XYZ file of C-alpha atoms in Angstrom:
770
model
C -56.928 31.804 -22.687
C -53.223 32.676 -22.606
C -51.975 35.577 -20.652
C -50.632 38.621 -22.405
C -46.887 39.117 -22.320
C -47.293 42.123 -20.003
C -48.885 39.958 -17.331
C -46.300 37.194 -17.478
C -43.830 36.860 -14.628
C -40.087 36.754 -15.450
C -40.089 32.981 -15.020
C -43.116 32.609 -17.288
C -41.445 34.794 -19.932
C -38.376 32.536 -19.848
C -40.560 29.421 -20.074
C -42.533 30.894 -22.970
C -39.322 31.799 -24.792
C -38.000 28.229 -24.416
C -41.250 26.737 -25.735
C -41.759 29.202 -28.577
C -38.136 29.071 -29.733
C -37.912 25.306 -29.460
C -36.669 24.814 -33.034
C -33.757 27.123 -32.327
C -32.914 25.051 -29.252
C -33.181 21.881 -31.348
C -30.626 23.304 -33.767
C -28.261 24.248 -30.943
C -28.469 20.775 -29.442
C -27.940 19.085 -32.815
C -24.761 21.108 -33.344
C -23.582 20.322 -29.804
C -24.241 16.599 -30.334
C -22.238 16.573 -33.576
C -19.370 18.357 -31.828
C -19.539 15.969 -28.843
C -19.384 12.891 -31.053
C -15.992 14.122 -32.276
C -14.720 15.567 -28.980
C -15.388 12.289 -27.151
C -12.272 10.940 -28.871
C -10.212 13.786 -27.394
C -10.789 12.666 -23.808
C -7.653 11.355 -22.077
C -8.292 8.592 -19.526
C -5.906 7.778 -16.668
C -5.960 4.126 -15.544
C -3.611 4.570 -12.551
C -5.163 5.297 -9.151
C -1.749 6.159 -7.680
C -1.532 9.196 -9.974
C -4.275 10.773 -7.870
C -2.325 10.541 -4.634
C -1.199 13.819 -3.115
C 2.224 15.031 -4.294
C 3.266 14.986 -0.635
C 2.875 11.214 -0.262
C 5.914 8.953 -0.397
C 4.389 6.834 -3.165
C 3.742 9.786 -5.466
C 7.243 11.166 -4.899
C 8.798 7.756 -5.440
C 6.865 7.048 -8.646
C 7.816 10.436 -10.079
C 11.448 9.843 -9.166
C 11.495 6.351 -10.690
C 9.902 7.651 -13.885
C 12.639 10.282 -14.226
C 15.646 8.252 -13.013
C 15.031 4.628 -13.993
C 13.670 2.495 -16.801
C 10.921 0.086 -15.767
C 10.483 -2.592 -18.405
C 7.123 -4.243 -18.974
C 6.703 -7.708 -17.475
C 4.307 -10.613 -17.765
C 3.729 -13.848 -15.882
C 2.818 -16.844 -18.003
C 1.738 -20.118 -16.435
C 1.603 -23.228 -18.634
C -0.284 -26.224 -17.291
C 0.326 -29.905 -18.086
C 3.884 -29.589 -19.361
C 7.076 -31.441 -18.443
C 10.080 -29.526 -17.224
C 12.119 -30.519 -20.283
C 9.430 -29.305 -22.666
C 9.079 -26.096 -20.648
C 12.822 -25.444 -21.026
C 12.620 -25.884 -24.780
C 9.576 -23.609 -24.990
C 11.268 -20.996 -22.801
C 14.251 -20.849 -25.163
C 11.941 -20.516 -28.156
C 10.122 -17.591 -26.563
C 13.413 -15.889 -25.660
C 14.203 -15.667 -29.363
C 11.173 -13.427 -30.002
C 12.171 -9.888 -30.881
C 11.252 -7.536 -28.038
C 11.835 -9.998 -25.180
C 14.756 -9.093 -22.967
C 14.721 -12.110 -20.666
C 12.598 -14.945 -19.310
C 13.214 -16.210 -15.796
C 12.598 -19.939 -15.484
C 14.253 -22.691 -13.419
C 13.485 -25.923 -11.587
C 12.713 -24.275 -8.217
C 9.240 -24.093 -6.716
C 9.105 -20.477 -7.858
C 8.877 -21.564 -11.504
C 7.888 -25.249 -11.729
C 5.319 -27.074 -9.563
C 3.242 -30.175 -10.320
C 3.588 -30.060 -14.117
C 2.952 -26.314 -14.154
C 5.640 -23.939 -15.429
C 5.799 -20.206 -14.684
C 7.688 -17.944 -17.098
C 8.524 -14.468 -15.754
C 8.945 -12.424 -18.921
C 10.753 -9.081 -19.150
C 10.262 -7.071 -22.339
C 12.635 -4.617 -23.980
C 10.184 -1.718 -23.723
C 7.574 -0.279 -21.399
C 4.018 -1.587 -21.318
C 2.841 0.879 -23.971
C 5.783 0.588 -26.399
C 5.083 -0.945 -29.805
C 7.949 -3.414 -29.451
C 6.363 -4.736 -26.233
C 2.857 -5.011 -27.670
C 4.173 -6.794 -30.771
C 6.248 -9.224 -28.699
C 3.311 -9.922 -26.382
C 1.039 -10.694 -29.332
C 3.708 -13.036 -30.726
C 3.868 -14.855 -27.370
C 0.109 -15.358 -27.394
C 0.263 -16.741 -30.931
C 3.088 -19.143 -30.048
C 1.161 -20.460 -27.031
C -2.142 -21.086 -28.796
C -1.769 -24.845 -28.484
C -0.877 -24.790 -24.771
C -2.999 -24.589 -21.642
C -1.895 -21.087 -20.632
C -2.757 -18.409 -18.075
C -1.269 -14.970 -18.794
C -1.185 -12.135 -16.256
C 0.005 -8.871 -17.799
C -0.966 -5.257 -18.424
C 0.268 -4.635 -21.952
C -1.011 -1.932 -24.288
C -4.565 -0.663 -23.821
C -6.257 -4.046 -23.373
C -7.590 -3.092 -19.915
C -9.110 0.147 -21.221
C -10.815 -1.616 -24.116
C -12.160 -4.315 -21.823
C -13.587 -1.743 -19.397
C -15.170 0.170 -22.280
C -16.828 -2.994 -23.614
C -18.094 -3.949 -20.158
C -19.538 -0.500 -19.510
C -21.227 -0.547 -22.922
C -22.931 -3.744 -21.788
C -23.881 -2.100 -18.471
C -25.203 0.899 -20.385
C -27.322 -1.330 -22.612
C -28.764 -3.177 -19.613
C -29.363 0.104 -17.777
C -31.246 1.475 -20.772
C -33.460 -1.615 -20.895
C -34.166 -1.272 -17.166
C -34.887 2.439 -17.505
C -37.299 1.819 -20.374
C -39.076 -0.908 -18.407
C -39.411 1.254 -15.290
C -40.571 4.268 -17.288
C -43.131 2.117 -19.080
C -44.568 1.078 -15.711
C -44.500 4.517 -14.113
C -45.443 6.682 -17.111
C -48.914 8.029 -17.827
C -48.618 7.832 -21.618
C -46.430 5.779 -23.926
C -45.062 8.800 -25.786
C -43.570 10.218 -22.587
C -40.841 7.612 -22.930
C -39.309 8.892 -26.218
C -39.268 12.401 -24.744
C -37.404 11.177 -21.653
C -35.025 9.006 -23.684
C -34.130 11.826 -26.095
C -33.609 14.289 -23.241
C -31.193 12.077 -21.349
C -29.568 10.611 -24.397
C -28.602 14.140 -25.404
C -27.446 14.992 -21.859
C -25.287 11.867 -21.692
C -23.643 12.576 -25.064
C -22.942 16.208 -24.133
C -21.436 15.270 -20.792
C -19.161 12.675 -22.345
C -18.215 15.065 -25.143
C -17.281 17.873 -22.756
C -14.982 15.758 -20.599
C -12.059 16.799 -22.790
C -12.233 20.248 -21.163
C -11.067 18.651 -17.908
C -7.818 17.480 -19.541
C -7.545 13.966 -18.120
C -10.194 12.047 -16.207
C -9.915 8.822 -14.238
C -11.034 5.449 -15.567
C -13.610 5.315 -12.759
C -15.244 8.588 -13.806
C -15.055 7.633 -17.466
C -16.669 4.246 -16.806
C -19.557 5.006 -14.466
C -20.374 8.688 -15.032
C -22.894 8.073 -17.825
C -24.762 5.360 -15.925
C -24.843 7.413 -12.723
C -25.911 10.493 -14.679
C -28.951 8.667 -16.019
C -29.762 7.132 -12.654
C -29.268 10.286 -10.565
C -30.963 12.822 -12.837
C -33.817 10.898 -14.464
C -36.267 12.043 -11.787
C -35.783 15.683 -12.857
C -37.299 14.840 -16.236
C -39.998 12.747 -14.580
C -40.999 15.683 -12.369
C -41.450 17.947 -15.409
C -43.269 15.213 -17.313
C -45.718 14.598 -14.476
C -46.283 18.319 -14.036
C -47.122 18.618 -17.725
C -49.602 15.717 -17.501
C -51.346 17.418 -14.575
C -51.511 20.812 -16.302
C -52.631 19.285 -19.610
C -55.903 18.213 -18.003
C -57.074 21.841 -17.910
C -54.830 23.730 -20.361
C -53.823 23.746 -23.985
C -50.416 22.146 -24.744
C -48.453 25.425 -24.946
C -49.872 26.822 -21.698
C -49.543 23.428 -20.034
C -45.837 23.198 -20.902
C -45.132 26.771 -19.793
C -46.980 26.325 -16.492
C -45.380 22.924 -15.883
C -41.898 24.346 -16.511
C -42.524 27.290 -14.188
C -43.597 24.928 -11.407
C -40.863 22.376 -12.114
C -37.883 24.761 -12.173
C -37.983 25.606 -8.431
C -38.854 22.031 -7.492
C -36.089 20.477 -9.594
C -33.550 23.131 -8.594
C -34.195 22.490 -4.919
C -34.035 18.721 -5.399
C -30.733 18.811 -7.298
C -29.032 20.963 -4.658
C -28.767 18.045 -2.239
C -27.295 15.832 -4.961
C -24.791 18.516 -5.915
C -23.949 19.028 -2.237
C -23.100 15.371 -1.749
C -21.011 15.314 -4.925
C -19.268 18.568 -3.975
C -18.178 17.019 -0.671
C -16.112 14.475 -2.640
C -14.113 17.342 -4.120
C -12.498 18.017 -0.742
C -10.845 14.605 -0.590
C -7.062 14.520 -0.226
C -7.122 11.601 -2.652
C -7.637 13.589 -5.850
C -9.783 10.973 -7.544
C -12.594 12.366 -5.399
C -12.182 15.762 -7.030
C -12.063 14.094 -10.444
C -15.332 12.223 -9.888
C -16.918 15.247 -8.234
C -16.263 17.526 -11.217
C -17.374 14.970 -13.819
C -20.610 14.079 -11.981
C -21.473 17.676 -11.050
C -21.045 18.611 -14.700
C -23.261 15.652 -15.617
C -26.045 16.792 -13.261
C -25.871 20.413 -14.479
C -25.999 19.346 -18.142
C -28.940 17.062 -17.336
C -30.835 19.910 -15.666
C -30.163 22.259 -18.585
C -31.412 19.590 -20.999
C -34.588 19.172 -18.944
C -35.165 22.934 -18.776
C -34.294 23.900 -22.366
C -34.772 20.807 -24.555
C -37.522 18.794 -22.902
C -40.222 21.547 -22.924
C -39.910 21.802 -26.691
C -40.120 18.023 -27.032
C -43.260 17.931 -24.879
C -44.786 20.579 -27.129
C -43.744 18.788 -30.333
C -44.963 15.405 -29.061
C -48.103 16.786 -27.373
C -50.582 15.276 -29.854
C -48.994 11.828 -29.644
C -48.806 12.108 -25.860
C -52.536 12.878 -25.745
C -53.329 9.830 -27.890
C -51.223 7.274 -26.002
C -52.539 7.445 -22.443
C -52.508 4.075 -20.714
C -53.439 2.474 -17.436
C -51.264 3.319 -14.463
C -49.173 0.223 -13.701
C -47.724 1.479 -10.410
C -49.413 -0.506 -7.636
C -51.303 1.129 -4.775
C -49.554 0.875 -1.413
C -52.507 1.410 0.917
C -51.726 -1.760 2.869
C -48.117 -0.651 3.315
C -49.195 2.811 4.519
C -51.598 1.320 7.052
C -48.933 -1.075 8.299
C -46.431 1.758 8.710
C -48.896 3.712 10.848
C -49.756 0.702 13.023
C -46.087 -0.124 13.678
C -45.052 3.461 14.497
C -44.277 2.691 18.144
C -42.316 -0.506 17.441
C -40.114 -0.171 14.385
C -38.549 3.210 15.360
C -37.273 1.543 18.542
C -35.864 -1.320 16.510
C -34.341 1.238 14.112
C -32.711 3.100 17.018
C -31.063 -0.076 18.277
C -30.152 -1.128 14.745
C -28.353 2.091 13.809
C -26.287 1.965 17.007
C -25.187 -1.572 16.140
C -24.606 -0.640 12.495
C -22.564 2.392 13.528
C -20.036 0.128 15.219
C -20.195 -2.508 12.476
C -19.617 0.025 9.684
C -16.699 1.554 11.610
C -15.103 -1.898 11.589
C -15.712 -2.416 7.889
C -12.782 -4.341 6.317
C -11.403 -1.973 3.709
C -9.113 -2.903 0.828
C -6.714 -0.372 -0.691
C -5.788 -2.408 -3.763
C -7.755 -4.719 -6.019
C -5.585 -7.766 -5.195
C -7.961 -9.298 -2.646
C -11.230 -8.029 -4.106
C -13.582 -10.540 -5.707
C -15.877 -9.693 -8.593
C -18.843 -11.668 -9.844
C -17.586 -11.365 -13.413
C -13.916 -12.229 -13.955
C -11.856 -11.406 -17.016
C -9.072 -13.584 -18.424
C -6.333 -11.651 -16.623
C -8.052 -12.061 -13.238
C -8.567 -15.777 -13.794
C -4.915 -16.130 -14.794
C -3.725 -14.184 -11.756
C -5.808 -16.330 -9.414
C -4.502 -19.543 -11.009
C -0.899 -18.329 -10.766
C -1.324 -17.236 -7.141
C -2.937 -20.555 -6.222
C -0.144 -22.550 -7.873
C 2.885 -20.419 -7.056
C 3.683 -18.085 -4.188
C 2.344 -14.549 -4.570
C 4.971 -11.853 -5.158
C 5.021 -8.548 -3.289
C 7.679 -6.236 -4.705
C 9.041 -3.248 -2.773
C 11.618 -0.792 -4.108
C 13.990 1.057 -1.776
C 15.427 4.179 -3.413
C 18.623 5.616 -1.918
C 21.344 8.059 -3.069
C 23.812 6.470 -5.497
C 27.616 6.379 -5.445
C 28.496 4.358 -2.348
C 28.444 0.688 -3.360
C 29.769 -0.569 -0.035
C 26.959 1.138 1.844
C 24.448 -0.246 -0.649
C 25.763 -3.791 -0.215
C 25.691 -3.405 3.563
C 22.043 -2.296 3.422
C 21.213 -5.228 1.153
C 22.788 -7.688 3.600
C 20.858 -6.139 6.494
C 17.506 -6.312 4.679
C 18.030 -9.926 3.624
C 18.124 -10.989 7.271
C 14.455 -10.185 7.855
C 12.135 -13.180 7.685
C 9.616 -11.182 5.618
C 12.168 -10.840 2.791
C 12.765 -13.536 0.174
C 15.365 -11.674 -1.861
C 16.956 -8.272 -2.436
C 18.414 -7.163 -5.766
C 20.608 -4.085 -6.077
C 23.012 -2.801 -8.684
C 26.024 -3.118 -6.379
C 25.258 -6.780 -5.730
C 24.753 -7.864 -9.353
C 27.271 -10.607 -10.193
C 29.729 -9.450 -12.858
C 32.283 -12.184 -13.470
C 34.011 -14.992 -11.557
C 31.962 -14.420 -8.414
C 32.658 -10.701 -8.173
C 29.751 -8.273 -7.766
C 29.798 -4.991 -9.688
C 30.044 -3.071 -6.420
C 33.151 -4.934 -5.210
C 36.327 -2.861 -5.127
C 39.394 -4.363 -6.828
C 43.083 -3.413 -6.806
C 45.027 -3.187 -10.094
C 46.425 -6.691 -9.551
C 42.936 -8.182 -8.920
C 41.470 -6.406 -11.950
C 44.360 -7.600 -14.131
C 43.853 -11.209 -13.069
C 40.089 -10.949 -13.605
C 40.312 -9.535 -17.130
C 43.662 -11.045 -18.254
C 44.841 -7.546 -19.097
C 48.523 -6.646 -18.738
C 49.280 -5.358 -15.223
C 51.131 -2.316 -16.535
C 48.185 -1.374 -18.731
C 45.858 -1.762 -15.755
C 48.139 0.381 -13.551
C 48.081 3.052 -16.213
C 44.294 2.857 -16.358
C 44.033 3.154 -12.542
C 46.388 6.165 -12.598
C 44.303 7.806 -15.336
C 41.109 7.160 -13.364
C 42.654 8.747 -10.244
C 43.888 11.729 -12.266
C 40.471 12.237 -13.858
C 38.925 12.342 -10.414
C 41.759 14.602 -9.161
C 42.649 11.929 -6.606
C 46.396 12.497 -6.939
C 47.141 11.170 -3.480
C 46.429 7.637 -4.665
C 49.027 7.998 -7.436
C 51.665 9.356 -5.090
C 50.851 6.889 -2.305
C 51.108 3.838 -4.543
C 48.640 2.877 -7.215
C 48.819 -0.825 -6.319
C 46.885 -0.131 -3.101
C 44.157 1.852 -4.888
C 40.833 0.001 -5.105
C 38.020 0.959 -7.475
C 34.501 -0.480 -7.718
C 34.306 -2.965 -10.576
C 31.371 -1.165 -12.210
C 33.165 2.182 -12.219
C 36.317 0.620 -13.607
C 34.453 -1.160 -16.388
C 32.765 2.109 -17.381
C 36.162 3.847 -17.442
C 37.753 1.062 -19.512
C 34.988 1.269 -22.118
C 35.370 5.020 -22.194
C 39.079 4.578 -22.918
C 38.313 1.970 -25.596
C 35.832 4.300 -27.302
C 38.412 7.088 -27.279
C 41.058 4.744 -28.734
C 43.461 4.729 -25.771
C 42.982 0.998 -25.044
C 42.695 -1.940 -27.427
C 41.908 -5.547 -26.579
C 42.080 -8.827 -28.435
C 38.866 -10.002 -30.112
C 37.953 -12.593 -27.477
C 38.453 -10.202 -24.570
C 36.621 -7.440 -26.424
C 33.678 -9.751 -27.053
C 33.491 -10.803 -23.380
C 33.713 -7.225 -22.161
C 31.120 -6.046 -24.705
C 28.664 -8.651 -23.448
C 29.384 -7.731 -19.844
C 29.089 -4.021 -20.637
C 25.658 -4.545 -22.210
C 24.468 -6.422 -19.120
C 25.788 -3.715 -16.790
C 24.303 -0.928 -18.890
C 20.928 -2.658 -18.799
C 21.227 -3.153 -15.043
C 22.089 0.506 -14.511
C 18.996 1.584 -16.414
C 16.816 -0.427 -14.043
C 18.693 -0.178 -10.751
C 20.966 2.838 -10.857
C 21.193 6.385 -12.146
C 23.483 9.331 -11.687
C 21.636 10.346 -8.532
C 19.880 7.285 -7.132
C 20.102 3.523 -6.689
C 17.130 1.196 -6.477
C 17.076 -1.964 -4.373
C 14.245 -4.314 -5.349
C 12.871 -6.519 -2.557
C 10.622 -9.569 -2.930
C 8.502 -9.887 0.216
C 6.567 -12.914 1.449
C 3.845 -10.896 3.199
C 0.559 -9.498 1.797
C 0.466 -6.186 -0.053
C -1.629 -4.576 2.665
C -2.521 -5.063 6.300
C -1.211 -4.149 9.719
C 1.756 -6.543 9.502
C 2.803 -5.156 6.124
C 2.450 -1.513 7.148
C 4.528 -2.151 10.281
C 7.246 -3.829 8.218
C 7.408 -0.783 5.924
C 8.424 1.240 8.971
C 11.072 -1.367 9.798
C 12.543 -1.200 6.279
C 12.487 2.581 6.300
C 14.261 2.828 9.668
C 16.860 0.258 8.576
C 17.647 2.212 5.399
C 17.824 5.486 7.332
C 20.679 4.111 9.438
C 22.785 4.119 6.279
C 21.327 7.067 4.318
C 19.568 9.308 6.817
C 16.308 10.810 5.543
C 17.227 10.333 1.868
C 15.180 7.124 1.607
C 11.999 6.509 -0.378
C 9.975 3.281 -0.484
C 7.845 2.526 -3.536
C 5.519 -0.391 -4.256
C 1.963 -1.601 -3.947
C 2.431 -1.860 -0.192
C 3.459 1.798 0.180
C 0.659 2.867 -2.165
C -1.851 0.974 -0.036
C -0.438 2.539 3.115
C -0.685 6.067 1.690
C -4.248 5.377 0.553
C -5.179 4.088 4.011
C -3.800 7.225 5.653
C -5.627 9.473 3.163
C -8.848 7.483 3.675
C -9.019 8.249 7.403
C -8.939 11.983 6.685
C -11.129 11.833 3.590
C -13.777 9.738 5.322
C -14.070 12.280 8.122
C -14.099 15.226 5.700
C -16.740 13.728 3.410
C -18.988 12.645 6.290
C -18.903 16.076 7.916
C -19.152 18.163 4.730
C -21.893 16.094 3.089
C -24.012 16.287 6.255
C -23.356 20.021 6.694
C -24.041 20.850 3.029
C -27.241 18.806 2.957
C -28.360 20.198 6.331
C -28.016 23.743 5.014
C -30.051 22.923 1.895
C -32.742 21.178 3.932
C -32.768 23.960 6.516
C -33.738 26.567 3.928
C -35.889 24.201 1.871
C -38.207 23.303 4.755
C -37.568 26.388 6.914
C -37.410 24.067 9.874
C -34.784 22.925 12.358
C -36.427 19.600 13.162
C -37.102 18.188 9.690
C -33.455 18.243 8.469
C -32.321 16.301 11.539
C -34.951 13.597 10.966
C -34.024 13.240 7.298
C -30.273 13.157 8.002
C -30.812 10.525 10.707
C -32.655 8.220 8.295
C -30.137 8.540 5.438
C -27.070 8.341 7.673
C -28.634 5.257 9.232
C -28.982 3.739 5.756
C -25.282 4.435 5.116
C -24.222 2.707 8.347
C -26.523 -0.216 7.573
C -25.156 -0.468 4.026
C -21.555 -0.758 5.167
C -22.338 -3.182 7.946
C -22.742 -5.927 5.343
C -19.011 -6.200 4.501
C -18.262 -6.525 8.222
C -20.868 -9.248 8.728
C -19.693 -11.060 5.600
C -16.023 -10.537 6.511
C -15.521 -9.466 2.905
C -13.207 -6.528 2.107
C -14.678 -3.576 0.273
C -12.636 -1.121 -1.748
C -12.193 2.070 0.292
C -13.333 4.288 -2.605
C -16.698 2.518 -2.554
C -17.409 3.883 0.911
C -16.387 7.440 0.030
C -18.274 7.597 -3.264
C -21.405 5.698 -2.254
C -21.813 7.435 1.103
C -21.656 10.790 -0.723
C -24.257 9.675 -3.279
C -26.506 8.197 -0.605
C -26.382 11.384 1.430
C -26.736 13.672 -1.579
C -29.060 11.746 -3.892
C -31.006 9.182 -1.863
C -32.134 11.923 0.501
C -34.226 13.225 -2.413
C -36.595 10.330 -1.736
C -37.015 11.558 1.824
C -37.529 15.121 0.582
C -40.341 14.008 -1.747
C -42.301 12.410 1.125
C -41.573 15.227 3.567
C -42.622 17.890 1.071
C -45.953 16.158 0.531
C -46.429 15.666 4.260
C -45.809 19.316 5.203
C -48.218 20.474 2.490
C -50.996 18.012 3.381
C -50.517 18.470 7.131
C -52.003 21.931 6.844
C -55.266 20.451 5.568
C -55.702 17.177 7.482
C -54.548 15.200 10.512
C -51.087 13.705 10.573
C -52.215 10.109 9.915
C -54.155 10.935 6.772
C -51.387 13.296 5.687
C -48.688 10.634 5.910
C -50.825 8.017 4.161
C -51.514 10.304 1.220
C -47.885 11.420 1.183
C -46.718 7.840 0.765
C -49.295 7.178 -1.969
C -48.321 10.314 -3.896
C -44.564 9.958 -3.432
C -44.275 6.241 -4.160
C -44.361 6.479 -8.001
C -41.480 8.982 -8.015
C -39.445 7.010 -5.455
C -40.206 3.745 -7.235
C -39.064 5.133 -10.583
C -35.905 6.949 -9.478
C -34.895 4.418 -6.823
C -35.391 1.372 -9.027
C -33.317 2.896 -11.817
C -30.452 3.896 -9.491
C -30.445 0.560 -7.656
C -30.565 -1.478 -10.867
C -27.825 0.664 -12.415
C -25.627 0.013 -9.388
C -26.270 -3.728 -9.391
C -25.655 -3.867 -13.165
C -22.254 -2.237 -12.677
C -21.460 -4.684 -9.882
C -22.536 -7.697 -11.920
C -21.048 -6.933 -15.314
C -17.823 -5.061 -14.541
C -14.768 -7.226 -13.964
C -12.781 -4.241 -12.682
C -12.779 -4.718 -8.874
C -12.830 -0.971 -8.160
C -15.800 -0.187 -10.414
C -17.658 -3.370 -9.468
C -17.274 -2.593 -5.765
C -18.698 0.913 -6.207
C -21.646 -0.433 -8.197
C -22.569 -3.185 -5.737
C -22.401 -0.854 -2.741
C -24.476 1.770 -4.569
C -27.185 -0.718 -5.523
C -27.408 -2.150 -2.007
C -27.348 1.312 -0.416
C -30.158 2.608 -2.627
C -32.422 -0.326 -1.764
C -31.749 0.211 1.954
C -32.454 3.938 1.608
C -35.779 3.275 -0.144
C -36.889 0.831 2.570
C -36.009 3.221 5.406
C -37.512 6.238 3.635
C -40.761 4.386 2.920
C -40.893 2.713 6.323
C -39.049 4.538 9.101
C -39.238 8.147 7.882
C -43.090 8.303 7.845
C -43.186 6.993 11.402
C -40.621 9.551 12.584
C -42.554 12.358 10.882
C -45.768 11.301 12.626
C -44.107 10.807 16.021
C -42.166 14.061 15.659
C -45.105 16.064 14.328
C -45.203 18.282 17.406
C -41.479 19.020 17.221
C -41.713 19.740 13.491
C -44.494 22.239 14.057
C -42.624 23.983 16.867
C -39.391 24.279 14.866
C -40.974 25.368 11.596
C -40.418 29.016 10.624
C -43.197 28.977 8.023
C -45.848 27.824 10.506
C -44.812 30.513 12.969
C -44.952 33.154 10.237
C -48.467 32.022 9.294
C -49.633 32.210 12.902
C -48.196 35.712 13.273
C -49.960 36.717 10.072
C -53.254 35.364 11.416
C -52.891 37.345 14.653
C -52.052 40.581 12.885
C -54.368 40.352 9.875
C -57.274 38.608 11.531
C -57.603 36.051 8.750
C -55.759 33.732 6.413
C -54.540 34.126 2.876
C -55.053 31.338 0.478
C -51.999 30.561 -1.622
């Protein structure tokens, strides 16, 4: 018999309202889904990790400056196999004629032709996203259809589309895995549609509300949906299992209401540790942590709301079909495992203690990568294959830009000469050193006589031009002291001559005008790329890797060399500086995340279990799984992307600890009724289905991302997450029970609830049954 409304608790009234007004909630969710399907297209995705660097870093400042002061044209590297040098020259000239191509660098040196392989370094007339660039790139691909080609380029939105297609595949595989796991762990077949609808809706709403964040990173956009399903599926499973239990003795409506009332506190407490781990990422100096934190926290909250407000109605609506589709429980019994854990309780904890000490040192020596250059993925896309082929055939390029104040060409040329002397430098290109005509560089200063001889202009006309230039700059001393001794940089003089031509003060014959027009176009193009009103950019080609101790030390050498000429007004920009800034940020972020995630989770566990001993045991097991997880890259001598450590360690601490909480909750409840050995055995038996379901889904989702994503950053996160989840499950199911049994005395002594019960017994002279 149902209770009257007057006897219902506030929580029961809320649960009853959700169940009884389920059609209203259905309507709300339908409207939200329709809106989300449209708003998904409003989400802006950022594909550049460097944009999330702190504004205080040199790389971020340099990139902002280059965006405002210079034009950076799109480039592509095209390797053609099995072609003679003569045929390559002909093909190169044909490609140069394509509209939208500014230049193609190709010669007979080892930089461009080796063993019947030609390398074309293409520069386009627009940026990577301009229509003229995309059109020209497509034309190149069409022209090279009959050749054995490898093209490395980031043109248009090809990378974004590829990532979207790959994650759709991951999503499909994850859904198949989820369905398979739910089929095994469910009590009835019709539970599965309820779970699928609940999380399908949550996933759509989370993706559709991302537009409210403005711009999100490609990492968050790619893996948020998969992680949302994997991290939050157990919330729905908890409610589903509660309903099945209550349905044995209650009518569907009462069963749903009671199940929801019992599930809300349980789910809320469980999600707090996950949210704590994700919140810790928000304190990273590298702002991609905040980006992922916000997106995933929103995903968890939306998932919980869907479970609390949509799923109860679905359980009620599907109750008859759920009753009719009960099936055999496919989750195996683990009695043998439980007995083995108890028997080995004095051995394996000692091994674990030694192991975590070793793993602590191994994980601290984990080889981190700060770019995707040296990261391998199981699946490789065409661009990665092309890049590897080009790097194997030709020397790898490492470009570094040195930005200095403009205006002093002599100083710029002196810096260029100094930098070229270092063995780590192959070449240095600067505006002042660009060859203009007859061996003169644009930064060379010429007298009127030298300029007259160079351009075949009348000496008197040139003297007049030099006098006008001096007068314009109010440098009257040069006119009085003798204009023939006045020297002006060739670039500045050319600009002044063209200014005079445009204003009609100077006229040249057709041949001279044509030559100067061509030269002026080249200089104008060079100034766009290498010089501005305020800054000059020297472009260095280095022969050292993009990251590593040697590279980071050489950055300091370059910086100190440039400072001798320009003081502190020097900025270095390139993949090497980006990697250095990321490495510096990682040291701080790693410490912050480790401390905050442990502190946040400790606080949650402290109040959840009302014990000082239990949180320490749980933290020890999960932190041990993190150290063990990141010992593998050290043992394999295989670099792992630094973000993988930060993200996965947060998820392991925040989400995988839920598995430990499930066992510990059962143990503390059963320990009041039986001895510790029976309590731990039953705890493992009762907790295994939940851990099996949630853990298998999260691990498989991680491995699917690692297997099917060709993006090194996303793949690295997925692989580490899958491996870490498996390790966490093994330690939680094996080591944690042993520590709980061995530490039973400490747990009892540090438990507030047990002390309160004892005090109550002393005062009241009896016990109260809950």
